[in-house]
Structure formats: structure tokens, C-alpha cells
Amino acid sequence: MRHRRLVIVAGVVGALALVVSLSVAVAGSKKSTRAKAATAVSAPAVANAKAIRKKYHGQKIVFVGDSVGNGHVRDTRLAKRFTHDTGIKVKVVPHPSASDQSYAQLARAFASKSSSIDVAMIDVVWPGAFAPYLVNLKPKLAKLAKLHIGSIIANDTIKGRLVAMPWFGDYGILYYRTDLLKKYGYKAPPKTWADLFKMAKKIQDGERGSNPNFTGFVFQGNAYEGLTCNALEWIASAGGGHIIDNGKVTIDNAKARTVLDAMRTQIGKVTPQGVTTYQEDQTEHAFDSGDAAFARNWPYQYGIGATAGSKVKGKFNVTVLPHGASGPSVGTVGGWQLAVSKFSKHQGAAIELVRYMTSPAVEKFDAITNSNVPTIVSVAKNKAVVKKNPYLKPAIASVPRVTRPAKFFGTHYNEASKDVYQGINQILTGTPASQVLPQIKQKLQLLLKK
């Protein structure tokens, strides 16, 4: 039962890889710029609104939604249109920016059987853990589900129950300043981590004269879920495995130690000392403010940099992440789903909001205004979507995707990830990998036995 559920989670890799091969990238910059970008296109009308209004008019629901980039602006605009068309009042509450904190928030609400949340945005690795607390959407949304990538729907189906609907996809990529590469004599972005460190140092040294705040490379180094994603990319790209391989903890190996120590030695050299506190928004701000040569982030950042208020508009591009001496370039699979709480007092109205938010019209709106990766293939192929997001290259689309080891830990994944990101953060802040990885390995082995 648990094994089946977790194997399904792993199947999302192929799905998101396919979606990515067909689609996209990103969102807005400073708050005013983000708002302008989001309002450039009208939120789509709600299909069958008259019938929905007749049945649920006046009901009030709470949607715990996005908080990263332009996500909250998008959510409030869509909620406003939904309320206008249906008469269902939607209160949008942004979840904590750190994924693990968002998980804890929902876990507390579900454990207490609270009706304070009706619709929630959940990470791609959470359906198995939260399934007992979520409404089966299959009876009402089965037809819509068929439009989405099949393996993502499989990921969201637990014991035959469709407990969530795909909202958008995600994957790690490298952002780089095209103007600065040219200025310092580089014809192409870095292929390896060693290349990145070398290029970042040269560009940083040259730019510091006019910009004391300039740095070579930024990423999500804070002790939270985002660092687990980064660490997985580093280790896998160095040939050090995927934290857990074939059911066994593999994180403590020579290749993993080498790449993690390499990252540690760059802290304060080509990365700012404070990168160990960075999450997504701090990374995006550093790059789009013109203070970094390279950045690892999710696709949403692309559109922020491409807006009128960005200091790097027309001066950057994206590519696959670098790799180590004996591994391939990879990108960690991300993505978010929408689910309805079993404890909601207005489940019918909540399901209608999910139907609207995961519809083709809204996925197109999201791709164009917020540049998130569509999970509906027809939307990913849409000419307007492709035109708005021309940066996606075949090399990025075909790069191997790696998944966090949720399938091995089930409901204990959040604990496992915490052990990983706290340990990796300890390495980044100065402790050699050889002293930390054995501790992480021991903790993960204990969790595997639960």
C-alpha cells in the first residue's frame, strides 16, 4: 500500500520532464512591476458560472495559496474573477515561503480537523502524506484530469482516490548574465561547477569596482526544503547518487563529499556569505537587481527578469545546471497541486475553485502572466504560451530530472528532508562534509525503518 503510493510519486519525473520539454518559465520583479505584469492579461472567465452561482452563491472559502514571486498576485486576481462570476467569496492566504513550513501549517490544520482551510496548494511530494485528509476529486473532476499529464495525475491518485489536481510544474535551472559573459570573454555558460566557480570569480572581481555588492553565484542555501533540492542537484550531478538509491541511504560517499565541500569553499568567495540564509526570493532579487552573474532558481524567475522594471532585462538567459567531474547536468523536479480539505464545510464550492484554477484557460493565463510550467500538454503547445516563453531550449527540455526521495519515506519525508537540509546547511556554514554526511546517513536510516 505504502510502496505503491510512493512508486506513483516517482512517476511524476517523466511527466514533468515531458511537460518541461513542451513549455516554459516565469513571473514579475518589484511588487509594482509584478502587479503590472500580472494585470496585463485579464483573468479568464469561469466556465458554467451561472450554474455554480445558483448552487453556491454566498458561500465563503479560504484558499491557502502561493507566496513566491508573482504567485500571490496571480492567486488574488483569479480569486477575484472567480468571486465575480460565481458569487463564491474566496479569501486568499499566502502560505509560508519555505515549503517545509507550509507543510507544517497544513499538517497542524489537518491534525486538528480544522475547517479553517478549504483549498490548499500542496507540494508534489505531499499527496501520499496528506491523502487521508483530502477530498476525492475524481467524481467531479475526472474529465478535467484527463487533460493533464497522466503520470502527474497518477502521482496525485492515492489508493484510487484523486486527492489533488496539478497546478503547475517546476525544475531547477541556471540563470546567467549574457552581457557579462561577453564582456569577460566567455562564449558560452559554464558546463561544470568548476567552470562556474572560475567564471563567477573573474566576473565578480571585474564588477566589484563599480558595484561593491556584486557577487558571482547565488542559490537557495537556507536550511529549508529548497536546499534539499539544490543539494540533490549537486550530488547527482557529481555522480554521487540521489540521497537514497534502491532503498538504501547513499548520501555518504566520496563524490558527494567532494561536491559539497566544493560548494562550502565558495561561500564568501564567489557567493555572498549570506547565501546560507537565501530562499527563492532572495536569490531572484540578487540576480534581477543586477548583483549576481549566475543564479540557480526555478522557472518563475525568468519572467521577473524579463519585465520592464528589471535591471537585467535583455541581459540574461538560462541553461541547464552545471555538473561535476563524473555526473550529468540535472534538475530537481518540483511542482504544486491543489487539494480540498476533508474538513471543509463548503467542499462543493471549494471543488469548483479547483476546477477553475486547474482549467486550460487558467493554466494558459498562469503561463503567460506568471510563466509557470503548464501541466496540460495542449497549453504547453499553445502559440501564445510559447511566444511568451521562448527561452526554453531543447537542451533544457531533455536534461535528466531527479526526484526528492519522498517515495522511500512516505509520511516521514518532511523529517528526512529536514535532516538533509540542516546537515547541508551545516556544511555550507563551515563543517567539512566528512563530518556531517555520516550523521545524515544515520538519521535517514532510522527514518527508513519507521
Short mmCIF file of C-alpha atoms in Angstrom, two decimals:
data_model
loop_
_atom_site.label_atom_id
_atom_site.label_comp_id
_atom_site.label_asym_id
_atom_site.label_seq_id
_atom_site.Cartn_x
_atom_site.Cartn_y
_atom_site.Cartn_z
CA MET A 1 0.00 0.00 0.00
CA ARG A 2 2.66 2.46 1.11
CA HIS A 3 5.05 1.10 -1.51
CA ARG A 4 2.51 1.53 -4.29
CA ARG A 5 1.76 5.06 -3.25
CA LEU A 6 5.41 6.04 -3.25
CA VAL A 7 6.21 4.41 -6.55
CA ILE A 8 3.46 6.54 -8.06
CA VAL A 9 5.13 9.66 -6.67
CA ALA A 10 8.31 8.72 -8.53
CA GLY A 11 6.37 8.58 -11.77
CA VAL A 12 6.00 12.33 -11.78
CA VAL A 13 9.57 12.69 -13.09
CA GLY A 14 8.71 11.58 -16.59
CA ALA A 15 5.59 13.66 -16.53
CA LEU A 16 7.25 16.89 -15.60
CA ALA A 17 10.13 16.18 -17.94
CA LEU A 18 7.62 15.88 -20.76
CA VAL A 19 5.77 18.99 -19.67
CA VAL A 20 9.01 20.90 -19.46
CA SER A 21 10.00 19.73 -22.93
CA LEU A 22 6.87 21.36 -24.23
CA SER A 23 6.74 24.51 -22.16
CA VAL A 24 8.16 27.43 -20.17
CA ALA A 25 9.28 29.69 -17.43
CA VAL A 26 8.44 32.59 -15.01
CA ALA A 27 6.87 35.75 -13.27
CA GLY A 28 7.22 39.71 -12.38
CA SER A 29 10.00 41.87 -10.25
CA LYS A 30 9.46 44.52 -7.68
CA LYS A 31 5.94 44.47 -6.27
CA SER A 32 4.66 47.23 -8.55
CA THR A 33 6.28 45.68 -11.61
CA ARG A 34 4.88 42.26 -10.74
CA ALA A 35 1.40 43.67 -10.40
CA LYS A 36 1.63 45.41 -13.77
CA ALA A 37 2.86 42.23 -15.43
CA ALA A 38 0.06 40.19 -13.90
CA THR A 39 -2.68 42.64 -14.87
CA ALA A 40 -1.59 42.89 -18.50
CA VAL A 41 -3.80 39.90 -19.29
CA SER A 42 -7.32 39.53 -17.91
CA ALA A 43 -8.10 36.61 -15.64
CA PRO A 44 -10.23 34.14 -17.65
CA ALA A 45 -13.95 33.79 -17.12
CA VAL A 46 -15.31 30.89 -15.07
CA ALA A 47 -16.93 28.23 -17.23
CA ASN A 48 -20.50 27.29 -16.29
CA ALA A 49 -20.54 30.19 -13.84
CA LYS A 50 -24.32 30.61 -13.87
CA ALA A 51 -24.95 27.08 -12.61
CA ILE A 52 -22.22 27.38 -9.99
CA ARG A 53 -23.63 30.70 -8.79
CA LYS A 54 -27.10 29.22 -8.47
CA LYS A 55 -25.80 26.38 -6.28
CA TYR A 56 -23.09 28.03 -4.16
CA HIS A 57 -23.66 31.82 -4.25
CA GLY A 58 -22.77 33.46 -0.94
CA GLN A 59 -20.58 30.68 0.42
CA LYS A 60 -17.17 31.65 1.77
CA ILE A 61 -13.99 29.59 1.30
CA VAL A 62 -10.34 30.02 2.24
CA PHE A 63 -7.58 29.25 -0.26
CA VAL A 64 -4.05 28.79 1.09
CA GLY A 65 -2.04 29.66 -1.99
CA ASP A 66 1.30 30.85 -3.33
CA SER A 67 3.76 33.28 -1.77
CA VAL A 68 6.78 33.09 -4.10
CA GLY A 69 7.46 35.56 -6.90
CA ASN A 70 4.24 36.78 -8.51
CA GLY A 71 2.20 33.84 -7.19
CA HIS A 72 0.08 35.71 -4.65
CA VAL A 73 -0.79 38.44 -7.17
CA ARG A 74 -1.94 35.72 -9.59
CA ASP A 75 -3.96 33.92 -6.91
CA THR A 76 -5.79 37.06 -5.79
CA ARG A 77 -6.63 38.07 -9.35
CA LEU A 78 -8.02 34.64 -10.15
CA ALA A 79 -9.95 34.52 -6.87
CA LYS A 80 -11.44 37.95 -7.58
CA ARG A 81 -12.63 36.81 -11.02
CA PHE A 82 -13.99 33.58 -9.58
CA THR A 83 -15.94 35.50 -6.93
CA HIS A 84 -17.27 37.96 -9.51
CA ASP A 85 -18.51 35.19 -11.78
CA THR A 86 -19.84 32.72 -9.19
CA GLY A 87 -20.71 34.69 -6.09
CA ILE A 88 -18.48 32.40 -4.01
CA LYS A 89 -16.30 34.56 -1.77
CA VAL A 90 -12.66 33.46 -1.70
CA LYS A 91 -10.16 34.58 0.93
CA VAL A 92 -6.62 34.06 -0.36
CA VAL A 93 -3.97 33.38 2.28
CA PRO A 94 -0.35 33.00 1.10
CA HIS A 95 1.40 30.02 2.61
CA PRO A 96 4.86 30.35 4.22
CA SER A 97 7.55 30.80 1.57
CA ALA A 98 9.51 27.79 2.84
CA SER A 99 7.93 24.54 1.64
CA ASP A 100 8.56 22.68 4.90
CA GLN A 101 6.88 25.45 6.90
CA SER A 102 3.91 25.26 4.56
CA TYR A 103 3.79 21.50 5.16
CA ALA A 104 3.79 22.05 8.92
CA GLN A 105 0.99 24.62 8.63
CA LEU A 106 -1.24 22.19 6.76
CA ALA A 107 -0.28 19.25 8.99
CA ARG A 108 -1.41 21.17 12.07
CA ALA A 109 -4.71 22.15 10.47
CA PHE A 110 -5.44 18.59 9.31
CA ALA A 111 -4.42 17.01 12.62
CA SER A 112 -6.85 19.27 14.47
CA LYS A 113 -9.59 18.61 11.90
CA SER A 114 -9.80 22.37 11.34
CA SER A 115 -12.29 23.72 8.83
CA SER A 116 -10.27 26.94 8.51
CA ILE A 117 -8.77 25.79 5.19
CA ASP A 118 -10.90 24.80 2.21
CA VAL A 119 -8.43 24.67 -0.68
CA ALA A 120 -4.67 24.25 -0.27
CA MET A 121 -1.69 24.39 -2.56
CA ILE A 122 0.45 21.30 -1.87
CA ASP A 123 3.92 20.25 -3.00
CA VAL A 124 4.30 17.41 -5.49
CA VAL A 125 5.77 15.16 -2.78
CA TRP A 126 2.87 15.58 -0.31
CA PRO A 127 -0.18 13.74 -1.74
CA GLY A 128 0.74 10.45 -0.07
CA ALA A 129 1.23 12.08 3.33
CA PHE A 130 -1.95 14.19 3.23
CA ALA A 131 -4.26 11.77 1.39
CA PRO A 132 -6.32 10.81 4.48
CA TYR A 133 -7.27 14.46 4.98
CA LEU A 134 -8.18 15.32 1.39
CA VAL A 135 -11.38 15.06 -0.63
CA ASN A 136 -11.55 12.60 -3.53
CA LEU A 137 -11.82 14.85 -6.59
CA LYS A 138 -12.31 12.05 -9.10
CA PRO A 139 -16.16 12.03 -9.06
CA LYS A 140 -16.34 15.67 -10.14
CA LEU A 141 -13.01 16.37 -11.88
CA ALA A 142 -12.20 13.11 -13.71
CA LYS A 143 -12.89 14.66 -17.12
CA LEU A 144 -10.62 17.64 -16.43
CA ALA A 145 -7.96 15.32 -15.01
CA LYS A 146 -7.66 13.58 -18.38
CA LEU A 147 -6.30 16.81 -19.90
CA HIS A 148 -3.31 16.82 -17.55
CA ILE A 149 -0.18 14.69 -17.91
CA GLY A 150 -1.16 11.17 -16.88
CA SER A 151 1.71 10.41 -14.58
CA ILE A 152 1.16 13.61 -12.59
CA ILE A 153 -2.46 12.56 -12.12
CA ALA A 154 -1.13 9.14 -11.05
CA ASN A 155 1.13 10.91 -8.55
CA ASP A 156 -1.94 12.66 -7.13
CA THR A 157 -4.01 9.47 -7.01
CA ILE A 158 -3.69 7.55 -3.74
CA LYS A 159 -5.48 4.21 -3.31
CA GLY A 160 -7.69 5.06 -6.26
CA ARG A 161 -8.62 8.49 -4.89
CA LEU A 162 -7.66 11.64 -6.78
CA VAL A 163 -6.64 13.74 -3.78
CA ALA A 164 -5.15 16.69 -5.71
CA MET A 165 -5.10 18.31 -9.15
CA PRO A 166 -1.92 19.51 -10.92
CA TRP A 167 -1.44 23.28 -10.62
CA PHE A 168 1.94 23.87 -12.27
CA GLY A 169 5.32 22.17 -12.75
CA ASP A 170 8.84 23.16 -11.67
CA TYR A 171 12.51 22.24 -12.14
CA GLY A 172 15.92 23.71 -11.29
CA ILE A 173 17.80 25.73 -13.95
CA LEU A 174 20.78 28.11 -14.19
CA TYR A 175 20.36 31.83 -14.93
CA TYR A 176 23.33 33.73 -16.33
CA ARG A 177 24.18 37.25 -17.49
CA THR A 178 24.78 37.14 -21.24
CA ASP A 179 26.21 40.67 -21.31
CA LEU A 180 28.80 39.93 -18.64
CA LEU A 181 29.87 36.65 -20.20
CA LYS A 182 30.56 38.55 -23.41
CA LYS A 183 32.29 41.36 -21.54
CA TYR A 184 34.73 38.96 -19.90
CA GLY A 185 35.42 36.87 -22.98
CA TYR A 186 33.17 33.86 -22.44
CA LYS A 187 31.28 32.48 -25.42
CA ALA A 188 29.03 30.09 -23.51
CA PRO A 189 27.71 29.48 -20.00
CA PRO A 190 29.59 27.07 -17.71
CA LYS A 191 29.30 23.33 -18.26
CA THR A 192 30.78 22.20 -14.95
CA TRP A 193 30.70 23.53 -11.39
CA ALA A 194 34.45 24.17 -11.66
CA ASP A 195 33.80 26.29 -14.78
CA LEU A 196 31.08 28.22 -12.97
CA PHE A 197 33.31 29.00 -9.99
CA LYS A 198 36.12 30.17 -12.29
CA MET A 199 33.85 32.33 -14.44
CA ALA A 200 31.98 33.71 -11.43
CA LYS A 201 35.22 34.75 -9.76
CA LYS A 202 36.55 36.56 -12.83
CA ILE A 203 33.27 38.40 -13.44
CA GLN A 204 32.84 39.22 -9.76
CA ASP A 205 36.35 40.66 -9.46
CA GLY A 206 35.79 42.81 -12.52
CA GLU A 207 32.37 44.12 -11.46
CA ARG A 208 33.22 44.84 -7.83
CA GLY A 209 34.95 48.07 -8.87
CA SER A 210 31.65 49.67 -9.88
CA ASN A 211 29.33 47.56 -7.71
CA PRO A 212 30.67 46.51 -4.27
CA ASN A 213 27.59 44.31 -3.76
CA PHE A 214 28.21 42.24 -6.88
CA THR A 215 28.63 38.51 -6.40
CA GLY A 216 29.36 35.57 -8.67
CA PHE A 217 26.71 32.98 -7.82
CA VAL A 218 23.54 32.79 -5.73
CA PHE A 219 21.25 29.89 -4.84
CA GLN A 220 18.91 28.69 -2.09
CA GLY A 221 21.29 27.94 0.79
CA ASN A 222 18.97 28.43 3.75
CA ALA A 223 18.10 25.43 5.95
CA TYR A 224 14.74 24.57 4.33
CA GLU A 225 13.26 22.36 1.60
CA GLY A 226 14.83 24.40 -1.19
CA LEU A 227 18.30 23.40 0.00
CA THR A 228 17.36 19.72 -0.22
CA CYS A 229 16.51 20.38 -3.88
CA ASN A 230 19.82 22.16 -4.50
CA ALA A 231 21.84 19.51 -2.67
CA LEU A 232 20.18 16.73 -4.66
CA GLU A 233 21.21 18.50 -7.88
CA TRP A 234 24.80 18.98 -6.70
CA ILE A 235 25.23 15.39 -5.55
CA ALA A 236 23.51 13.75 -8.54
CA SER A 237 25.41 15.99 -10.98
CA ALA A 238 28.68 14.80 -9.44
CA GLY A 239 27.79 11.14 -9.80
CA GLY A 240 27.12 10.83 -6.07
CA GLY A 241 23.66 9.29 -6.31
CA HIS A 242 20.26 10.56 -5.24
CA ILE A 243 20.49 10.58 -1.42
CA ILE A 244 18.56 7.28 -1.41
CA ASP A 245 19.20 4.69 -4.13
CA ASN A 246 17.44 1.32 -4.36
CA GLY A 247 16.06 1.82 -0.88
CA LYS A 248 19.48 2.40 0.71
CA VAL A 249 20.97 5.63 2.05
CA THR A 250 23.80 6.62 -0.31
CA ILE A 251 24.44 10.23 0.63
CA ASP A 252 27.71 9.50 2.45
CA ASN A 253 30.08 8.82 -0.45
CA ALA A 254 33.28 10.30 -1.84
CA LYS A 255 31.66 12.08 -4.79
CA ALA A 256 29.01 13.67 -2.59
CA ARG A 257 31.67 14.80 -0.12
CA THR A 258 33.76 16.31 -2.92
CA VAL A 259 30.99 18.40 -4.48
CA LEU A 260 29.56 19.54 -1.14
CA ASP A 261 32.99 20.60 0.09
CA ALA A 262 33.49 22.43 -3.21
CA MET A 263 30.28 24.37 -2.55
CA ARG A 264 31.41 25.06 1.02
CA THR A 265 34.73 26.54 -0.07
CA GLN A 266 32.96 29.01 -2.37
CA ILE A 267 30.90 30.58 0.41
CA GLY A 268 32.16 34.12 0.85
CA LYS A 269 34.34 33.81 -2.27
CA VAL A 270 32.08 33.68 -5.33
CA THR A 271 28.85 33.55 -3.32
CA PRO A 272 27.79 36.08 -0.70
CA GLN A 273 28.38 34.95 2.88
CA GLY A 274 24.66 35.37 3.45
CA VAL A 275 23.68 32.85 0.75
CA THR A 276 23.25 30.32 3.58
CA THR A 277 20.10 32.29 4.51
CA TYR A 278 18.78 32.69 0.94
CA GLN A 279 15.50 31.22 -0.25
CA GLU A 280 13.92 31.71 -3.71
CA ASP A 281 13.02 35.37 -3.42
CA GLN A 282 16.42 36.45 -2.07
CA THR A 283 18.06 34.60 -4.97
CA GLU A 284 15.79 36.23 -7.53
CA HIS A 285 16.24 39.72 -6.06
CA ALA A 286 20.04 39.43 -6.10
CA PHE A 287 20.10 38.40 -9.76
CA ASP A 288 17.37 40.71 -11.08
CA SER A 289 18.84 43.70 -9.22
CA GLY A 290 22.00 43.22 -11.26
CA ASP A 291 24.06 41.98 -8.31
CA ALA A 292 24.92 38.45 -9.48
CA ALA A 293 26.44 36.80 -12.53
CA PHE A 294 24.79 33.39 -12.02
CA ALA A 295 21.77 32.09 -10.12
CA ARG A 296 20.14 28.71 -9.56
CA ASN A 297 16.36 29.03 -9.30
CA TRP A 298 13.03 27.75 -10.60
CA PRO A 299 11.43 28.86 -13.90
CA TYR A 300 9.26 31.56 -12.32
CA GLN A 301 12.29 33.86 -12.05
CA TYR A 302 12.63 34.18 -15.83
CA GLY A 303 9.61 36.42 -16.30
CA ILE A 304 10.57 38.63 -13.37
CA GLY A 305 13.89 39.33 -15.04
CA ALA A 306 12.16 39.93 -18.37
CA THR A 307 9.82 42.66 -17.09
CA ALA A 308 10.34 46.37 -17.65
CA GLY A 309 11.45 47.09 -14.07
CA SER A 310 14.24 44.52 -14.08
CA LYS A 311 17.84 45.69 -14.27
CA VAL A 312 18.76 42.58 -16.24
CA LYS A 313 16.02 42.67 -18.87
CA GLY A 314 17.53 41.61 -22.19
CA LYS A 315 20.83 40.79 -20.47
CA PHE A 316 20.32 37.21 -19.30
CA ASN A 317 19.46 33.73 -20.42
CA VAL A 318 19.02 30.28 -18.90
CA THR A 319 20.57 26.88 -19.36
CA VAL A 320 20.88 23.55 -17.58
CA LEU A 321 22.67 23.47 -14.26
CA PRO A 322 26.39 22.62 -14.30
CA HIS A 323 27.67 19.14 -13.46
CA GLY A 324 30.61 17.63 -11.62
CA ALA A 325 33.58 15.66 -12.93
CA SER A 326 31.67 12.38 -13.28
CA GLY A 327 27.99 13.16 -13.48
CA PRO A 328 25.37 14.73 -15.79
CA SER A 329 23.56 18.05 -15.56
CA VAL A 330 20.26 17.50 -13.75
CA GLY A 331 17.30 19.46 -12.40
CA THR A 332 15.24 18.63 -9.33
CA VAL A 333 11.56 18.05 -10.04
CA GLY A 334 9.21 20.44 -8.30
CA GLY A 335 5.62 21.40 -8.87
CA TRP A 336 2.44 22.20 -6.95
CA GLN A 337 -1.06 20.75 -6.76
CA LEU A 338 -4.42 22.00 -5.47
CA ALA A 339 -6.38 19.97 -2.94
CA VAL A 340 -9.64 20.28 -0.98
CA SER A 341 -9.66 19.65 2.75
CA LYS A 342 -11.84 16.82 4.02
CA PHE A 343 -12.80 19.14 6.89
CA SER A 344 -14.06 21.96 4.66
CA LYS A 345 -17.66 22.94 5.32
CA HIS A 346 -18.05 24.04 1.71
CA GLN A 347 -16.49 21.20 -0.26
CA GLY A 348 -18.67 21.72 -3.33
CA ALA A 349 -17.69 25.36 -3.71
CA ALA A 350 -14.07 24.50 -2.99
CA ILE A 351 -14.03 21.86 -5.73
CA GLU A 352 -15.39 24.41 -8.19
CA LEU A 353 -12.49 26.73 -7.35
CA VAL A 354 -10.04 23.88 -8.01
CA ARG A 355 -11.81 23.11 -11.29
CA TYR A 356 -11.39 26.73 -12.37
CA MET A 357 -7.78 27.09 -11.19
CA THR A 358 -6.61 23.90 -12.94
CA SER A 359 -8.50 24.52 -16.18
CA PRO A 360 -6.78 25.05 -19.55
CA ALA A 361 -7.78 28.73 -19.57
CA VAL A 362 -6.18 29.40 -16.19
CA GLU A 363 -3.06 27.35 -16.96
CA LYS A 364 -2.61 29.48 -20.08
CA PHE A 365 -3.12 32.63 -18.01
CA ASP A 366 -0.58 31.42 -15.46
CA ALA A 367 2.00 30.54 -18.13
CA ILE A 368 1.68 33.92 -19.83
CA THR A 369 1.49 36.17 -16.74
CA ASN A 370 3.44 34.13 -14.20
CA SER A 371 5.36 31.81 -16.55
CA ASN A 372 4.79 28.64 -14.59
CA VAL A 373 5.15 25.31 -16.37
CA PRO A 374 1.75 24.06 -17.63
CA THR A 375 0.74 20.52 -16.71
CA ILE A 376 -1.71 20.39 -19.63
CA VAL A 377 0.13 19.49 -22.85
CA SER A 378 -2.20 21.45 -25.13
CA VAL A 379 -1.49 24.60 -23.10
CA ALA A 380 2.25 23.99 -23.24
CA LYS A 381 1.97 23.82 -27.05
CA ASN A 382 -0.17 26.94 -27.30
CA LYS A 383 1.41 29.53 -29.61
CA ALA A 384 0.80 32.43 -27.23
CA VAL A 385 2.44 30.50 -24.39
CA VAL A 386 5.42 29.52 -26.50
CA LYS A 387 5.82 33.07 -27.81
CA LYS A 388 5.78 34.48 -24.29
CA ASN A 389 8.30 31.92 -23.07
CA PRO A 390 10.85 31.48 -25.87
CA TYR A 391 13.79 30.75 -23.58
CA LEU A 392 13.16 27.00 -23.21
CA LYS A 393 15.79 25.22 -25.29
CA PRO A 394 15.87 21.53 -26.30
CA ALA A 395 18.92 21.00 -24.10
CA ILE A 396 16.96 22.14 -21.05
CA ALA A 397 13.90 20.13 -22.01
CA SER A 398 15.86 16.88 -22.27
CA VAL A 399 18.10 17.25 -19.22
CA PRO A 400 17.61 14.42 -16.66
CA ARG A 401 15.18 15.20 -13.85
CA VAL A 402 15.85 13.98 -10.32
CA THR A 403 13.26 13.50 -7.59
CA ARG A 404 13.49 14.04 -3.88
CA PRO A 405 13.36 10.67 -2.03
CA ALA A 406 9.75 11.03 -0.88
CA LYS A 407 8.83 7.57 -2.15
CA PHE A 408 11.17 5.95 0.36
CA PHE A 409 9.98 7.88 3.41
CA GLY A 410 6.25 8.34 2.85
CA THR A 411 4.74 10.34 5.73
CA HIS A 412 8.23 10.75 7.21
CA TYR A 413 9.61 12.59 4.19
CA ASN A 414 9.42 16.00 5.84
CA GLU A 415 11.57 14.72 8.72
CA ALA A 416 14.03 13.17 6.28
CA SER A 417 14.33 16.35 4.25
CA LYS A 418 14.90 18.33 7.43
CA ASP A 419 17.80 16.03 8.32
CA VAL A 420 19.23 16.61 4.85
CA TYR A 421 18.89 20.38 4.60
CA GLN A 422 20.03 21.05 8.15
CA GLY A 423 23.11 18.93 7.55
CA ILE A 424 23.89 20.51 4.18
CA ASN A 425 23.48 23.97 5.68
CA GLN A 426 25.94 22.94 8.39
CA ILE A 427 28.43 22.04 5.64
CA LEU A 428 27.89 25.35 3.84
CA THR A 429 28.48 27.25 7.07
CA GLY A 430 31.87 25.66 7.61
CA THR A 431 31.83 22.00 8.68
CA PRO A 432 33.58 19.52 6.32
CA ALA A 433 31.23 17.10 4.57
CA SER A 434 33.12 14.12 6.03
CA GLN A 435 31.91 15.13 9.49
CA VAL A 436 28.29 15.77 8.52
CA LEU A 437 27.28 13.15 5.95
CA PRO A 438 27.70 10.16 8.32
CA GLN A 439 25.26 11.87 10.72
CA ILE A 440 22.73 12.49 7.95
CA LYS A 441 23.08 8.88 6.82
CA GLN A 442 22.42 7.56 10.32
CA LYS A 443 19.32 9.72 10.77
CA LEU A 444 17.91 8.75 7.37
CA GLN A 445 18.49 5.03 8.06
CA LEU A 446 16.49 5.32 11.27
CA LEU A 447 13.62 7.01 9.43
CA LEU A 448 13.60 4.28 6.76
CA LYS A 449 12.84 1.76 9.49
CA LYS A 450 9.74 3.60 10.72
#
